[in-house]
mmCIF file of C-alpha atoms in Angstrom:
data_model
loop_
_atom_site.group_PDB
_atom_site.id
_atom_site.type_symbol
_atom_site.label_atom_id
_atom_site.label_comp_id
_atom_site.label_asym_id
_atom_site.label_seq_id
_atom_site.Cartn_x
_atom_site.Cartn_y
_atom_site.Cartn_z
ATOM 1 C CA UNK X 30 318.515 -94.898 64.587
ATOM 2 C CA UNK X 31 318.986 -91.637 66.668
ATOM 3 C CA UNK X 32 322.853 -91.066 65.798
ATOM 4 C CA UNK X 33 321.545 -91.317 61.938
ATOM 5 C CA UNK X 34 319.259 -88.875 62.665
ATOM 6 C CA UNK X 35 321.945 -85.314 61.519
ATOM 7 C CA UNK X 36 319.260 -82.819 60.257
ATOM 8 C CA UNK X 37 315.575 -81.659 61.331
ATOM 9 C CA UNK X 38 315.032 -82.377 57.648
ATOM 10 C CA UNK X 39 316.144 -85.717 58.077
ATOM 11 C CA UNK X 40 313.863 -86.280 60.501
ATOM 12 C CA UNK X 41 310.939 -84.642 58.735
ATOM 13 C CA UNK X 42 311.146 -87.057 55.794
ATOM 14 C CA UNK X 43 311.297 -90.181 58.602
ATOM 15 C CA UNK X 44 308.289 -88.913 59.902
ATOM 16 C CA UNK X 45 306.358 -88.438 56.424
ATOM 17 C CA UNK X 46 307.239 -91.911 55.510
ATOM 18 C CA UNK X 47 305.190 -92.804 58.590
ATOM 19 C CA UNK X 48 302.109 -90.800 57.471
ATOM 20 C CA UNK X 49 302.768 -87.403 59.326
ATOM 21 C CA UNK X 50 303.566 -83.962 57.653
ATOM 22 C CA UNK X 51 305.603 -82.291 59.678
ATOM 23 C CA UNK X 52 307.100 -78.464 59.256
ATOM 24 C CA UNK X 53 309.966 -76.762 59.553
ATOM 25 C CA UNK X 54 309.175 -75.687 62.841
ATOM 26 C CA UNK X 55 307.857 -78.757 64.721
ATOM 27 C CA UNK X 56 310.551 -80.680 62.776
ATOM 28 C CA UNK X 57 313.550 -78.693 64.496
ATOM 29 C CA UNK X 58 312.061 -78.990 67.885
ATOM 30 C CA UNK X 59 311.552 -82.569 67.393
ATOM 31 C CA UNK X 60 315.122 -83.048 66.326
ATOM 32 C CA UNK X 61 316.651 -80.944 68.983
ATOM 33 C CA UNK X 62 314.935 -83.050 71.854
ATOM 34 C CA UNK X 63 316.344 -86.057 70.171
ATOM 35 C CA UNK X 64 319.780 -84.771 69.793
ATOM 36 C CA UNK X 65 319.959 -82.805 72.708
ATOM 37 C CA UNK X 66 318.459 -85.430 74.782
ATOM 38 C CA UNK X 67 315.929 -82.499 76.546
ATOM 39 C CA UNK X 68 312.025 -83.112 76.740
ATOM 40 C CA UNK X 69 310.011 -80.812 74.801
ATOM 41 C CA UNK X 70 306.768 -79.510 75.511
ATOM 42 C CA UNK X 71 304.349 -79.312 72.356
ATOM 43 C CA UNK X 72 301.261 -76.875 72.904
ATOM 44 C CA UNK X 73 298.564 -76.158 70.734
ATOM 45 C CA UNK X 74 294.427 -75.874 70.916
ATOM 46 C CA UNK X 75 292.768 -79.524 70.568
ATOM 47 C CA UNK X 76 293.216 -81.461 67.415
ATOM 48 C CA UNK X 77 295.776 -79.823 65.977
ATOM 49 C CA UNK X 78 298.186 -83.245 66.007
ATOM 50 C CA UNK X 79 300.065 -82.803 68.893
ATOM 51 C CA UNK X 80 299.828 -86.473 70.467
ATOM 52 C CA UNK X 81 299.934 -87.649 66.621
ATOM 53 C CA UNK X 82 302.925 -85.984 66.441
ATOM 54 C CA UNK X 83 304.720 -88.418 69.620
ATOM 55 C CA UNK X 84 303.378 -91.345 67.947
ATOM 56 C CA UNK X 85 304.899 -90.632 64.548
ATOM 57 C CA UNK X 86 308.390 -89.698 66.088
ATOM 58 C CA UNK X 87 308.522 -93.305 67.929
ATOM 59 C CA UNK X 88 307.794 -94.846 64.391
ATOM 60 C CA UNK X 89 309.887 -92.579 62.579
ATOM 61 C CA UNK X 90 312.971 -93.646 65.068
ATOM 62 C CA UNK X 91 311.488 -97.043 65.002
ATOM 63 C CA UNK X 92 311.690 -97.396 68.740
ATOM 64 C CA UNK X 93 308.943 -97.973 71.222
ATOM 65 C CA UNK X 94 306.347 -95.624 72.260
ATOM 66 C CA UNK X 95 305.644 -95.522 76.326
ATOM 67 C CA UNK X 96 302.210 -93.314 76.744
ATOM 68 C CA UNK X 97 301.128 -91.662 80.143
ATOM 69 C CA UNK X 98 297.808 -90.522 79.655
ATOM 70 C CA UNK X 99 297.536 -87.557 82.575
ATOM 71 C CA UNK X 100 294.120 -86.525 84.131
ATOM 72 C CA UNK X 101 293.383 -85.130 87.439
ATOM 73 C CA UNK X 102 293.687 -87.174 90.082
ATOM 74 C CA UNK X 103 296.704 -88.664 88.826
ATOM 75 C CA UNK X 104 299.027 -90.181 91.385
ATOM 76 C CA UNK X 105 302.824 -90.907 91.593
ATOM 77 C CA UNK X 106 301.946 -94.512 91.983
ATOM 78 C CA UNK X 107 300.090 -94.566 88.419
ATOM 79 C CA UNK X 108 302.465 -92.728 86.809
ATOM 80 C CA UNK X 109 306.345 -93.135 88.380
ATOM 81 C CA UNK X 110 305.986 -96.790 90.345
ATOM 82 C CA UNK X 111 304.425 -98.432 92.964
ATOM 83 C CA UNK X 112 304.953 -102.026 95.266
ATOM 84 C CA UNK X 113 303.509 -104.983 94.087
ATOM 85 C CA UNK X 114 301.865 -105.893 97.503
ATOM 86 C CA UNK X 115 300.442 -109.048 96.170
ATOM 87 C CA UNK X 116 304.030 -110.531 95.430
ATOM 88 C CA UNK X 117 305.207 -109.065 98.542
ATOM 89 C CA UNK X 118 302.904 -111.442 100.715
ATOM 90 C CA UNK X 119 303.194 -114.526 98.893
ATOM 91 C CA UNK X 120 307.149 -113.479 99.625
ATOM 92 C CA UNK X 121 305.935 -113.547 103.467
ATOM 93 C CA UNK X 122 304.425 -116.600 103.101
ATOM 94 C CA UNK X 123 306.904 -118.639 101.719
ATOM 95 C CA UNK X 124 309.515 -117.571 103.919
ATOM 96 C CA UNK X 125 306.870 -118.309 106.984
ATOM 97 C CA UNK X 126 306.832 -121.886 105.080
ATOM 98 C CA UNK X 127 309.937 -122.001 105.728
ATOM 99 C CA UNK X 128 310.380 -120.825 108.742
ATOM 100 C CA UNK X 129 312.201 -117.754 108.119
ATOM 101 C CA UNK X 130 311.265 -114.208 108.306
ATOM 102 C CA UNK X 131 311.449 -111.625 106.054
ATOM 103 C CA UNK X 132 312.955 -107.950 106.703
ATOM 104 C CA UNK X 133 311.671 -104.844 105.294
ATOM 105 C CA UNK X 134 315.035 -104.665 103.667
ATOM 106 C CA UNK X 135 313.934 -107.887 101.641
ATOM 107 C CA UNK X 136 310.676 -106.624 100.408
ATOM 108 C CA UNK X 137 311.513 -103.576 99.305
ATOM 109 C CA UNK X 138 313.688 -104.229 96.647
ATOM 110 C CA UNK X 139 313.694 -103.313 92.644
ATOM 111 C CA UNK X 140 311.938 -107.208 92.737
ATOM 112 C CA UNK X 141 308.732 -106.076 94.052
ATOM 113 C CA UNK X 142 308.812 -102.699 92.337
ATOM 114 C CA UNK X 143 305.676 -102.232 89.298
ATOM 115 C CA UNK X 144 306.961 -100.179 86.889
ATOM 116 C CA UNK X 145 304.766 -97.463 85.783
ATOM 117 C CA UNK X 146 305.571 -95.275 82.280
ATOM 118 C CA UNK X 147 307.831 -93.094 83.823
ATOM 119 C CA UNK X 148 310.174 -95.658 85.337
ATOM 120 C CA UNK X 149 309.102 -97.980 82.430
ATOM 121 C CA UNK X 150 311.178 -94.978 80.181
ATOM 122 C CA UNK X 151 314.163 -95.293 82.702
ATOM 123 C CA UNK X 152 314.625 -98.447 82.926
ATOM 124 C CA UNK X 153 313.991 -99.457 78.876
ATOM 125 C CA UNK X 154 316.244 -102.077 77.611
ATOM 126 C CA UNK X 155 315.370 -102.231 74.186
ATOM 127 C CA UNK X 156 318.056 -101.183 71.650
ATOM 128 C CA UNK X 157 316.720 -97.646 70.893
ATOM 129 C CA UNK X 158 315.727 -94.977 73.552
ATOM 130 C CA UNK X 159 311.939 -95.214 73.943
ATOM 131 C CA UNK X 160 309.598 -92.288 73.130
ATOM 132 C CA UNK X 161 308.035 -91.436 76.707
ATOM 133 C CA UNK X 162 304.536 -89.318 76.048
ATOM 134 C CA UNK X 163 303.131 -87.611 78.780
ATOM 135 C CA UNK X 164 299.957 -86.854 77.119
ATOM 136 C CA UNK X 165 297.768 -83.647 78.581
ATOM 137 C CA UNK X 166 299.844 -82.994 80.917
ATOM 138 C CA UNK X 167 297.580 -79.778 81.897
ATOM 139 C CA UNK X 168 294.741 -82.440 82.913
ATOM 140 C CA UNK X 169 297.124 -83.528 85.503
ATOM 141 C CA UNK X 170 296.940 -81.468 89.333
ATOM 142 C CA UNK X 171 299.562 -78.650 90.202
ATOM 143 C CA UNK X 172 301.090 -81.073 92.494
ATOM 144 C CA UNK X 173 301.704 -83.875 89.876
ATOM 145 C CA UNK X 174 303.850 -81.646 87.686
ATOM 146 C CA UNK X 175 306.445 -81.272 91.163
ATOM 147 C CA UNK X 176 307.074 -85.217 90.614
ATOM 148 C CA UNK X 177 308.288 -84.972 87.432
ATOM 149 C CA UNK X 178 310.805 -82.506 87.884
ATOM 150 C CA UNK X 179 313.395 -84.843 88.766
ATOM 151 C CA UNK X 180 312.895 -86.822 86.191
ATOM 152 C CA UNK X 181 312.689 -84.263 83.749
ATOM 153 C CA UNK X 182 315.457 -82.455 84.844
ATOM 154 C CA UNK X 183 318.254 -85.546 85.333
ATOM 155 C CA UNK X 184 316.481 -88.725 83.697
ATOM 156 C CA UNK X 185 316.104 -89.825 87.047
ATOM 157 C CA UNK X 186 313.255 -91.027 89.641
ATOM 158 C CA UNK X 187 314.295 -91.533 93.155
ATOM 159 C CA UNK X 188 312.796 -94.389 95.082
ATOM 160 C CA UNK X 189 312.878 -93.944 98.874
ATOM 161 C CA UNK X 190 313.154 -97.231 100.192
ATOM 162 C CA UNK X 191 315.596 -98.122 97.672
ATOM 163 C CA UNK X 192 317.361 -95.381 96.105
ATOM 164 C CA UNK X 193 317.643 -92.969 93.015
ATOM 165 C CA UNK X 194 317.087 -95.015 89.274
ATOM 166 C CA UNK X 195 318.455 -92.930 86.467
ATOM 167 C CA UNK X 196 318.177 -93.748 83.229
ATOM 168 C CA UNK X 197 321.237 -95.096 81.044
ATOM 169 C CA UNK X 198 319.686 -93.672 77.890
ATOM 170 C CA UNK X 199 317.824 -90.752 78.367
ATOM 171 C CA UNK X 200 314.197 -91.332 76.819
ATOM 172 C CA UNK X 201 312.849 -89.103 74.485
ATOM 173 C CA UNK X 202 310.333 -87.242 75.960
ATOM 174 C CA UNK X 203 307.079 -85.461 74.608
ATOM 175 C CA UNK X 204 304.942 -83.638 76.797
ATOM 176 C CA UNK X 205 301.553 -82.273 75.615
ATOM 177 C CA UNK X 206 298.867 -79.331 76.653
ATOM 178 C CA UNK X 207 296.320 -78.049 75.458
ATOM 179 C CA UNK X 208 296.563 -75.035 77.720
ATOM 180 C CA UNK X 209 293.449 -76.153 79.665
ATOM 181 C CA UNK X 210 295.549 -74.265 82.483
ATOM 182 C CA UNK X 211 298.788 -72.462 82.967
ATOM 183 C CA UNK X 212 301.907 -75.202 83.523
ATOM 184 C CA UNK X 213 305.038 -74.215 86.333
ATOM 185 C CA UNK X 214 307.483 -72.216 85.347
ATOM 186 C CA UNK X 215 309.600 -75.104 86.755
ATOM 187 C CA UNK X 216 308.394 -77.300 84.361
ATOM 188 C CA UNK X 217 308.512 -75.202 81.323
ATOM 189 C CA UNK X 218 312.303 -74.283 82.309
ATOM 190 C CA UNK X 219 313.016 -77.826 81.857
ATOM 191 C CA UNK X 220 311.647 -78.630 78.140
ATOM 192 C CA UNK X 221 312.132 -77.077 74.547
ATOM 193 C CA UNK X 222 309.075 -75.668 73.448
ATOM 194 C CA UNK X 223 307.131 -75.344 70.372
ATOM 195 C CA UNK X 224 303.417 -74.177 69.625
ATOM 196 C CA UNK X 225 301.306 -75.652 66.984
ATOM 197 C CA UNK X 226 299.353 -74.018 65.205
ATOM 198 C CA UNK X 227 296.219 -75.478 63.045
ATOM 199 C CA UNK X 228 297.474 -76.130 59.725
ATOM 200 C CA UNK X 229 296.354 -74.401 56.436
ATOM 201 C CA UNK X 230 293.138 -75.823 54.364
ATOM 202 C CA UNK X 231 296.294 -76.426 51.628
ATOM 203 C CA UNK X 232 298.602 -78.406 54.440
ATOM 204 C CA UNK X 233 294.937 -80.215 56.126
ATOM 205 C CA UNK X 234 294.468 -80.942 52.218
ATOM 206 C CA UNK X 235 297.794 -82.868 52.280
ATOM 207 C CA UNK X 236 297.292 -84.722 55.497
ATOM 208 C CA UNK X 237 293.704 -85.972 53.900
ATOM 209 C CA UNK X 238 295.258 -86.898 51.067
ATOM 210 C CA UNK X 239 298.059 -89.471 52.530
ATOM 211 C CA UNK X 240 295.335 -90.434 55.808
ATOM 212 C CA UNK X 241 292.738 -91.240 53.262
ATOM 213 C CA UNK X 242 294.127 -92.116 49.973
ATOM 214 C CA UNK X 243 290.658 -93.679 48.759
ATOM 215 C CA UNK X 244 288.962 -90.376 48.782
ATOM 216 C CA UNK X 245 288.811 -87.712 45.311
ATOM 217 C CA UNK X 246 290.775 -85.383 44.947
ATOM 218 C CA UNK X 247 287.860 -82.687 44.800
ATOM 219 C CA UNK X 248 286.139 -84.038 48.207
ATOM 220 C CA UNK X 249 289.269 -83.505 50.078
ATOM 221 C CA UNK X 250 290.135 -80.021 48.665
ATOM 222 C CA UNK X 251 286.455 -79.244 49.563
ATOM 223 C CA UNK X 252 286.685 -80.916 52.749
ATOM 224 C CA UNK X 253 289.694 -79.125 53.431
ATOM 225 C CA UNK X 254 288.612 -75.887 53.469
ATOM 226 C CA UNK X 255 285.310 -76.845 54.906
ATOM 227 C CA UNK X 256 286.611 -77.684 58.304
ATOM 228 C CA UNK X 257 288.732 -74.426 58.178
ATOM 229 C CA UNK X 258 285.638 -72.266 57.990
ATOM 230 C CA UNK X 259 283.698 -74.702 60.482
ATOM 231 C CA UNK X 260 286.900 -74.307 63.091
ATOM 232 C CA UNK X 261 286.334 -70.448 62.649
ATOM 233 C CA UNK X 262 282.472 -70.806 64.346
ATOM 234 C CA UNK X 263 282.393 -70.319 68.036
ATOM 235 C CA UNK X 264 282.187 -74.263 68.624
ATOM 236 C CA UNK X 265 282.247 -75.715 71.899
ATOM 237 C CA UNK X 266 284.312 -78.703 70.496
ATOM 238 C CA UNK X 267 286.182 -77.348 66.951
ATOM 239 C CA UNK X 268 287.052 -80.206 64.564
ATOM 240 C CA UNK X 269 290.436 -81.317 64.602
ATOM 241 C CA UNK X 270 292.873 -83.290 62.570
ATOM 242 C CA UNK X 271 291.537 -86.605 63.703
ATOM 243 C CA UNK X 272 287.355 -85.422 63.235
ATOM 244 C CA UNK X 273 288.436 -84.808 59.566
ATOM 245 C CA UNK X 274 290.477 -87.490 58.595
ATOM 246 C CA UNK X 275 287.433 -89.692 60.359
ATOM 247 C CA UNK X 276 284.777 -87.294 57.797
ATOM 248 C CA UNK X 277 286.929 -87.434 54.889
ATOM 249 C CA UNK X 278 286.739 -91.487 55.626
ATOM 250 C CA UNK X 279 283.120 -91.301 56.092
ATOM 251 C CA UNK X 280 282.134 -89.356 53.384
ATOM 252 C CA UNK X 281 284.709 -91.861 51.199
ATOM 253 C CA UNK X 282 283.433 -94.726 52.389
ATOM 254 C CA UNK X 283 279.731 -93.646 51.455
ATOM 255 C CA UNK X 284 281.040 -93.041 47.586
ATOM 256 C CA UNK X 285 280.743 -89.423 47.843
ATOM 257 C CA UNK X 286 283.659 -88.075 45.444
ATOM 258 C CA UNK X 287 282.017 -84.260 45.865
ATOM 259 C CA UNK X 288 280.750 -82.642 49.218
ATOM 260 C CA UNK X 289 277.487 -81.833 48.813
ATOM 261 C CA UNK X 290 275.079 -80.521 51.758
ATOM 262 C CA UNK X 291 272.899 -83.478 51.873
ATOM 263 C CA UNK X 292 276.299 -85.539 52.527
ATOM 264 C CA UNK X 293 278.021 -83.260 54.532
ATOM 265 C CA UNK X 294 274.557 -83.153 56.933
ATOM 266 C CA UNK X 295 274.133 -86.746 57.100
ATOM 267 C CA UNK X 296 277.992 -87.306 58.092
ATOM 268 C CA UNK X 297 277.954 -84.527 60.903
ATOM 269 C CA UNK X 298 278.702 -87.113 63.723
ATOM 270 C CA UNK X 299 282.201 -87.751 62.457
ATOM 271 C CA UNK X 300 282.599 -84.050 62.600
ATOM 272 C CA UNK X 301 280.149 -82.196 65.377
ATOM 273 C CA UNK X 302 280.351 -83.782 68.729
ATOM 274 C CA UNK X 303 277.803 -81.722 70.112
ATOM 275 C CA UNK X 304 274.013 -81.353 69.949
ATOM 276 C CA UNK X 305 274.927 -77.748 69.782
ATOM 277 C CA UNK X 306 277.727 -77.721 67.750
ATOM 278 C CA UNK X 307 276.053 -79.747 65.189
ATOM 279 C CA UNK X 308 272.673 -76.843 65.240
ATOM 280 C CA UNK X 309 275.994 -74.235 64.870
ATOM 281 C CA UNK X 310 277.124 -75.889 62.079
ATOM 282 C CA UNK X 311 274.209 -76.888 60.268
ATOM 283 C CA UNK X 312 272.781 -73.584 60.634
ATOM 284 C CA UNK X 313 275.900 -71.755 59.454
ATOM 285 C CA UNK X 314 275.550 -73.657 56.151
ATOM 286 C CA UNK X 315 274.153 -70.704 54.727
ATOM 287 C CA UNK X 316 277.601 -69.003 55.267
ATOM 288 C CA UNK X 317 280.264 -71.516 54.492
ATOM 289 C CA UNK X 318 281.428 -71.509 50.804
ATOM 290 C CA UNK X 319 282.117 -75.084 50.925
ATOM 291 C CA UNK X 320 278.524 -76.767 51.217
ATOM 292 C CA UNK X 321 277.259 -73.302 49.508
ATOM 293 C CA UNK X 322 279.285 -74.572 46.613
ATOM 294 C CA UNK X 323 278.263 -77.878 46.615
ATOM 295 C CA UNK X 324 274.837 -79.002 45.083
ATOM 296 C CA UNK X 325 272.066 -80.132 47.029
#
């Protein structure tokens, strides 16, 4: 599927018959780290589609998606490999039943190795070269990013009891922040990048449209435009894609065709995730043309 993929355009219509608009922009990165085999690095403020994006490029190739969610804390062992201790012992014990003895040289092998979503990537036998997501990467510590620079850099994860794996197919890779901190200069040297930005009320109008087909025509427009003015408040938590697709849904699912403030109130918890975002936004009623508009 990858060698029939010749244009960013040809992608981008892949990718909307999954379900994901895609522009011009995000499309040519996209394209480029499939062609060019070269992770890319996809920033942008929460909500904005950025781990959508991942998903809808492993069903657009139809090939397999391989997430690592990042957070601090995160360790080489949950995220590159570790030994599977357990199998290791009932190795020992075997042997022992056997009367034979087992070297270190026997136990640390590729047998007893757990693959974890980095070396799951490498090591991917399926027909297609799997997407690889490493999701937040800015929730990860300082220290994790050094780890992946080998395998960013040559495909590759080295193993010191056993040796260097590197990948036959080099995995697509999508790495995401949402600039919670500032990433290497290491790391960024080794990915394409591309910012995303929050799309239009016209383009979040489209991407309510094909998410929730159900809902009218005139509660999405409204909708639309609604969470525009919202994301302009000084939120602690700003509405993204995913909070108004699940609104639009609620608000559909209740029969509402037109947003009204009544509606729009009593659905807040699909979009406010707050206490005090929901007092911004219900207070700031009075000033946003969409539930202004609408009849109470």
């Amino acid at each position: 599927m990858t060698e029939q993929i010749g244009a960013a355009e040809t992608l981008a219509d892949r990718m909307e018959r999954v379900g994901y608009l895609v522009d011009d922009g995000l499309a040519t990165a996209l394209f480029l780290a499939v062609r060019l085999g070269q992770p890319v690095l996809l920033e942008g403020e929460p909500g904005v589609g950025k781990t959508t994006a991942a998903k809808a490029l492993a069903g657009a190739l139809d090939t397999a998606l391989i997430r690592l969610q990042c957070y601090e804390g995160l360790t080489a062992s949950e995220a590159l490999y570790e030994w599977n201790y357990q199998r290791q012992l009932l190795a020992i014990r075997l042997a022992e039943s056997h009367g034979d003895r087992l070297r270190d040289a026997d136990l640390f092998t590729a047998e007893f190795l757990s693959d974890r979503p980095i070396l799951q990537a490498i090591r991917f036998t399926g027909p297609r070269p799997p997407v690889l997501l490493i999701d937040e990467i800015d929730r990860a510590d300082d220290e994790f990013e050094a780890l992946l620079f080998e395998f960013l850099g040559e495909s590759a994860v080295s193993i010191p009891e056993i040796g260097t794996f590197t990948a036959a197919r080099r995995p697509i890779v999508v790495l995401t922040s949402n600039r919670s901190r500032e990433l290497h200069d290491a790391l960024r040297r080794r990915c394409l990048y591309h910012w995303i930005e929050f799309p239009s009320a016209a383009r979040v109008a489209q991407i309510l449209r094909r998410a929730v087909p159900a809902a009218a025509t005139a509660l999405i427009a409204s909708a639309a435009d609604f969470v525009g003015q919202v994301r302009a408040l000084d939120l602690d938590k700003p509405p993204g894609l995913a909070e108004a697709i699940d609104w639009v849904s609620a608000l559909s699912m209740l029969g509402v065709t037109e947003l009204t403030r009544p509606d729009a109130t009593r659905t807040l918890a699909a979009l406010a995730k707050t206490a005090d975002d929901r007092d911004a936004v219900t207070a700031a009623f009075g000033a946003l043309d969409g539930p202004d508009r609408a009849r109470a």
